[in-house]
PDB file of C-alpha atoms in Angstrom:
ATOM      1  CA  MET A   1      95.146 107.309 113.108  1.00 83.00           C
ATOM      2  CA  LYS A   2      98.362 108.041 111.231  1.00 76.00           C
ATOM      3  CA  ILE A   3      99.064 106.505 107.829  1.00 67.00           C
ATOM      4  CA  ASN A   4     102.624 105.354 107.183  1.00 80.00           C
ATOM      5  CA  ARG A   5     102.718 104.421 103.475  1.00 81.00           C
ATOM      6  CA  LEU A   6     100.749 103.047 100.562  1.00 87.00           C
ATOM      7  CA  ASP A   7     100.770  99.244 100.435  1.00 86.00           C
ATOM      8  CA  HIS A   8      98.889  98.618  97.177  1.00 91.00           C
ATOM      9  CA  PHE A   9      96.241  99.979  94.888  1.00 94.00           C
ATOM     10  CA  VAL A  10      94.098  98.382  92.209  1.00 95.00           C
ATOM     11  CA  LEU A  11      94.037  99.121  88.498  1.00 96.00           C
ATOM     12  CA  THR A  12      91.121  97.925  86.409  1.00 97.00           C
ATOM     13  CA  VAL A  13      92.541  97.005  83.023  1.00 97.00           C
ATOM     14  CA  ALA A  14      91.270  95.932  79.616  1.00 97.00           C
ATOM     15  CA  ASP A  15      93.817  93.101  79.312  1.00 97.00           C
ATOM     16  CA  ILE A  16      95.855  91.633  82.197  1.00 97.00           C
ATOM     17  CA  ASP A  17      98.558  90.127  79.949  1.00 97.00           C
ATOM     18  CA  THR A  18      99.114  93.373  78.024  1.00 97.00           C
ATOM     19  CA  THR A  19      99.308  95.368  81.256  1.00 98.00           C
ATOM     20  CA  CYS A  20     101.737  92.921  82.879  1.00 98.00           C
ATOM     21  CA  ALA A  21     104.002  92.935  79.820  1.00 98.00           C
ATOM     22  CA  PHE A  22     104.004  96.753  79.653  1.00 98.00           C
ATOM     23  CA  TYR A  23     104.828  97.387  83.311  1.00 97.00           C
ATOM     24  CA  ALA A  24     107.488  94.652  83.381  1.00 97.00           C
ATOM     25  CA  ARG A  25     109.173  95.999  80.227  1.00 97.00           C
ATOM     26  CA  ALA A  26     108.692  99.727  80.691  1.00 96.00           C
ATOM     27  CA  MET A  27     109.101 100.035  84.442  1.00 95.00           C
ATOM     28  CA  GLY A  28     110.890  96.882  85.579  1.00 95.00           C
ATOM     29  CA  MET A  29     108.035  95.721  87.812  1.00 97.00           C
ATOM     30  CA  GLU A  30     107.750  92.058  88.731  1.00 97.00           C
ATOM     31  CA  VAL A  31     104.590  90.215  87.713  1.00 97.00           C
ATOM     32  CA  VAL A  32     103.289  88.010  90.538  1.00 97.00           C
ATOM     33  CA  GLU A  33     100.423  85.539  90.355  1.00 95.00           C
ATOM     34  CA  PHE A  34      98.583  85.006  93.642  1.00 92.00           C
ATOM     35  CA  ALA A  35      95.271  83.799  95.064  1.00 86.00           C
ATOM     36  CA  ASN A  36      94.147  81.451  92.290  1.00 83.00           C
ATOM     37  CA  GLY A  37      94.911  83.378  89.141  1.00 89.00           C
ATOM     38  CA  ARG A  38      95.010  86.976  90.343  1.00 94.00           C
ATOM     39  CA  PHE A  39      97.933  89.143  89.263  1.00 96.00           C
ATOM     40  CA  SER A  40      99.903  91.997  90.750  1.00 96.00           C
ATOM     41  CA  LEU A  41     102.862  94.134  89.766  1.00 97.00           C
ATOM     42  CA  THR A  42     105.409  94.524  92.558  1.00 96.00           C
ATOM     43  CA  PHE A  43     108.036  97.213  93.034  1.00 95.00           C
ATOM     44  CA  GLY A  44     109.904  98.253  96.181  1.00 92.00           C
ATOM     45  CA  ARG A  45     107.596  97.569  99.121  1.00 91.00           C
ATOM     46  CA  GLN A  46     104.416  98.207  97.140  1.00 93.00           C
ATOM     47  CA  LYS A  47     102.253  96.473  94.588  1.00 95.00           C
ATOM     48  CA  ILE A  48      99.518  97.136  92.071  1.00 96.00           C
ATOM     49  CA  ASN A  49      96.736  94.556  92.032  1.00 96.00           C
ATOM     50  CA  LEU A  50      95.120  94.109  88.639  1.00 97.00           C
ATOM     51  CA  HIS A  51      91.428  93.566  87.972  1.00 95.00           C
ATOM     52  CA  GLN A  52      90.223  92.507  84.543  1.00 95.00           C
ATOM     53  CA  GLN A  53      87.448  94.848  83.395  1.00 95.00           C
ATOM     54  CA  GLY A  54      84.101  93.106  83.843  1.00 92.00           C
ATOM     55  CA  HIS A  55      85.615  90.505  86.185  1.00 91.00           C
ATOM     56  CA  GLU A  56      86.587  92.669  89.166  1.00 90.00           C
ATOM     57  CA  PHE A  57      86.953  91.204  92.647  1.00 88.00           C
ATOM     58  CA  GLU A  58      84.744  92.336  95.533  1.00 87.00           C
ATOM     59  CA  PRO A  59      84.873  94.726  97.166  1.00 90.00           C
ATOM     60  CA  LYS A  60      85.792  97.106  94.377  1.00 89.00           C
ATOM     61  CA  ALA A  61      85.563 100.748  93.373  1.00 91.00           C
ATOM     62  CA  ALA A  62      82.070 102.007  92.642  1.00 90.00           C
ATOM     63  CA  HIS A  63      82.844 102.546  88.939  1.00 93.00           C
ATOM     64  CA  PRO A  64      85.983 100.596  87.949  1.00 93.00           C
ATOM     65  CA  THR A  65      87.189 101.800  84.571  1.00 94.00           C
ATOM     66  CA  PRO A  66      90.408 101.238  82.622  1.00 94.00           C
ATOM     67  CA  GLY A  67      92.283 104.442  81.874  1.00 93.00           C
ATOM     68  CA  SER A  68      91.036 106.535  84.792  1.00 94.00           C
ATOM     69  CA  ALA A  69      94.247 106.596  86.870  1.00 94.00           C
ATOM     70  CA  ASP A  70      96.903 109.290  87.142  1.00 94.00           C
ATOM     71  CA  LEU A  71      99.917 107.755  88.914  1.00 95.00           C
ATOM     72  CA  CYS A  72     103.325 109.030  89.974  1.00 95.00           C
ATOM     73  CA  PHE A  73     106.278 106.715  90.619  1.00 94.00           C
ATOM     74  CA  ILE A  74     109.674 107.702  92.026  1.00 94.00           C
ATOM     75  CA  ALA A  75     112.580 106.255  90.042  1.00 93.00           C
ATOM     76  CA  ALA A  76     115.647 104.731  91.673  1.00 91.00           C
ATOM     77  CA  THR A  77     117.701 105.896  88.671  1.00 91.00           C
ATOM     78  CA  GLY A  78     118.288 109.350  87.253  1.00 92.00           C
ATOM     79  CA  LEU A  79     115.738 110.888  84.914  1.00 94.00           C
ATOM     80  CA  PRO A  80     118.122 110.773  81.891  1.00 95.00           C
ATOM     81  CA  GLU A  81     118.278 106.974  82.311  1.00 94.00           C
ATOM     82  CA  VAL A  82     114.473 106.825  82.613  1.00 95.00           C
ATOM     83  CA  ILE A  83     114.080 108.809  79.387  1.00 97.00           C
ATOM     84  CA  THR A  84     116.627 106.660  77.530  1.00 96.00           C
ATOM     85  CA  HIS A  85     114.869 103.490  78.696  1.00 96.00           C
ATOM     86  CA  LEU A  86     111.418 104.735  77.648  1.00 97.00           C
ATOM     87  CA  GLN A  87     112.802 105.713  74.240  1.00 97.00           C
ATOM     88  CA  SER A  88     114.402 102.273  73.838  1.00 96.00           C
ATOM     89  CA  CYS A  89     110.970 100.736  74.554  1.00 96.00           C
ATOM     90  CA  ASN A  90     109.352 103.047  71.955  1.00 97.00           C
ATOM     91  CA  ILE A  91     107.141 104.602  74.619  1.00 97.00           C
ATOM     92  CA  PRO A  92     106.265 108.185  73.693  1.00 97.00           C
ATOM     93  CA  ILE A  93     106.934 110.782  76.379  1.00 98.00           C
ATOM     94  CA  ILE A  94     103.957 113.135  76.315  1.00 97.00           C
ATOM     95  CA  ALA A  95     105.428 115.764  78.676  1.00 96.00           C
ATOM     96  CA  GLY A  96     108.728 116.471  80.339  1.00 91.00           C
ATOM     97  CA  PRO A  97     111.150 116.572  81.704  1.00 95.00           C
ATOM     98  CA  ILE A  98     109.428 119.235  83.778  1.00 95.00           C
ATOM     99  CA  THR A  99     109.569 120.332  87.401  1.00 95.00           C
ATOM    100  CA  ARG A 100     106.694 119.339  89.663  1.00 93.00           C
ATOM    101  CA  THR A 101     106.003 119.259  93.390  1.00 93.00           C
ATOM    102  CA  GLY A 102     105.730 115.829  95.018  1.00 91.00           C
ATOM    103  CA  ALA A 103     104.950 114.698  98.541  1.00 90.00           C
ATOM    104  CA  MET A 104     108.488 115.560  99.673  1.00 89.00           C
ATOM    105  CA  GLY A 105     109.283 118.622  97.563  1.00 91.00           C
ATOM    106  CA  ALA A 106     110.497 119.569  94.112  1.00 93.00           C
ATOM    107  CA  MET A 107     111.004 116.822  91.582  1.00 94.00           C
ATOM    108  CA  HIS A 108     111.671 116.361  87.871  1.00 95.00           C
ATOM    109  CA  SER A 109     109.093 114.333  85.945  1.00 96.00           C
ATOM    110  CA  VAL A 110     108.299 112.735  82.605  1.00 97.00           C
ATOM    111  CA  TYR A 111     104.818 111.607  81.576  1.00 97.00           C
ATOM    112  CA  PHE A 112     103.624 108.794  79.346  1.00 97.00           C
ATOM    113  CA  ARG A 113     100.616 106.486  79.032  1.00 96.00           C
ATOM    114  CA  ASP A 114     100.143 102.794  79.728  1.00 96.00           C
ATOM    115  CA  PRO A 115      98.139 100.463  77.438  1.00 97.00           C
ATOM    116  CA  ASP A 116      94.841 101.544  79.076  1.00 95.00           C
ATOM    117  CA  MET A 117      95.747 105.233  78.633  1.00 96.00           C
ATOM    118  CA  ASN A 118      96.376 105.797  82.357  1.00 95.00           C
ATOM    119  CA  LEU A 119      98.683 108.763  82.849  1.00 95.00           C
ATOM    120  CA  ILE A 120     102.017 107.610  84.261  1.00 95.00           C
ATOM    121  CA  GLU A 121     104.481 110.067  85.794  1.00 95.00           C
ATOM    122  CA  VAL A 122     108.014 108.927  86.638  1.00 95.00           C
ATOM    123  CA  SER A 123     109.982 111.347  88.778  1.00 94.00           C
ATOM    124  CA  THR A 124     113.194 111.944  90.660  1.00 94.00           C
ATOM    125  CA  TYR A 125     113.487 114.345  93.555  1.00 92.00           C
ATOM    126  CA  GLN A 126     115.930 117.215  93.219  1.00 78.00           C
ATOM    127  CA  THR A 127     117.472 116.094  96.501  1.00 70.00           C
ATOM    128  CA  ASN A 128     117.784 112.605  97.963  1.00 53.00           C
ATOM    129  CA  THR A 129     114.510 112.869  99.905  1.00 45.00           C
ATOM    130  CA  GLU A 130     113.178 109.772  98.126  1.00 43.00           C
ATOM    131  CA  GLN A 131     115.712 107.772 100.151  1.00 42.00           C
ATOM    132  CA  ILE A 132     113.999 108.760 103.421  1.00 34.00           C
TER     133      ILE A 132
END
């Protein structure tokens, strides 16, 4: 077997509406309702499915908990624009910009938290490898 890419992952959240509003505003993700009242956040060719804490869909993680994720997203814009946007949304940057190593090499990152206190990293590669 050889894996090509990530299609989706699931976040268990305390409040679906709050999470949808945050990711739409802060990160430009599209909120999509599907399958009789379920919600996802779409971006690029991926999505995040959302489970309301205490009302998760089966099958699910063994111990679904809001605030347990540490996620890295690659921005289509430069990091200065990311920082300016986060500041305009009054989202505190808790670290960065700093250099990190991603799946395809060196990248510059900033870190902040979503409403459930998940750690969110937004990065840009030092070269155009994210276009590959």
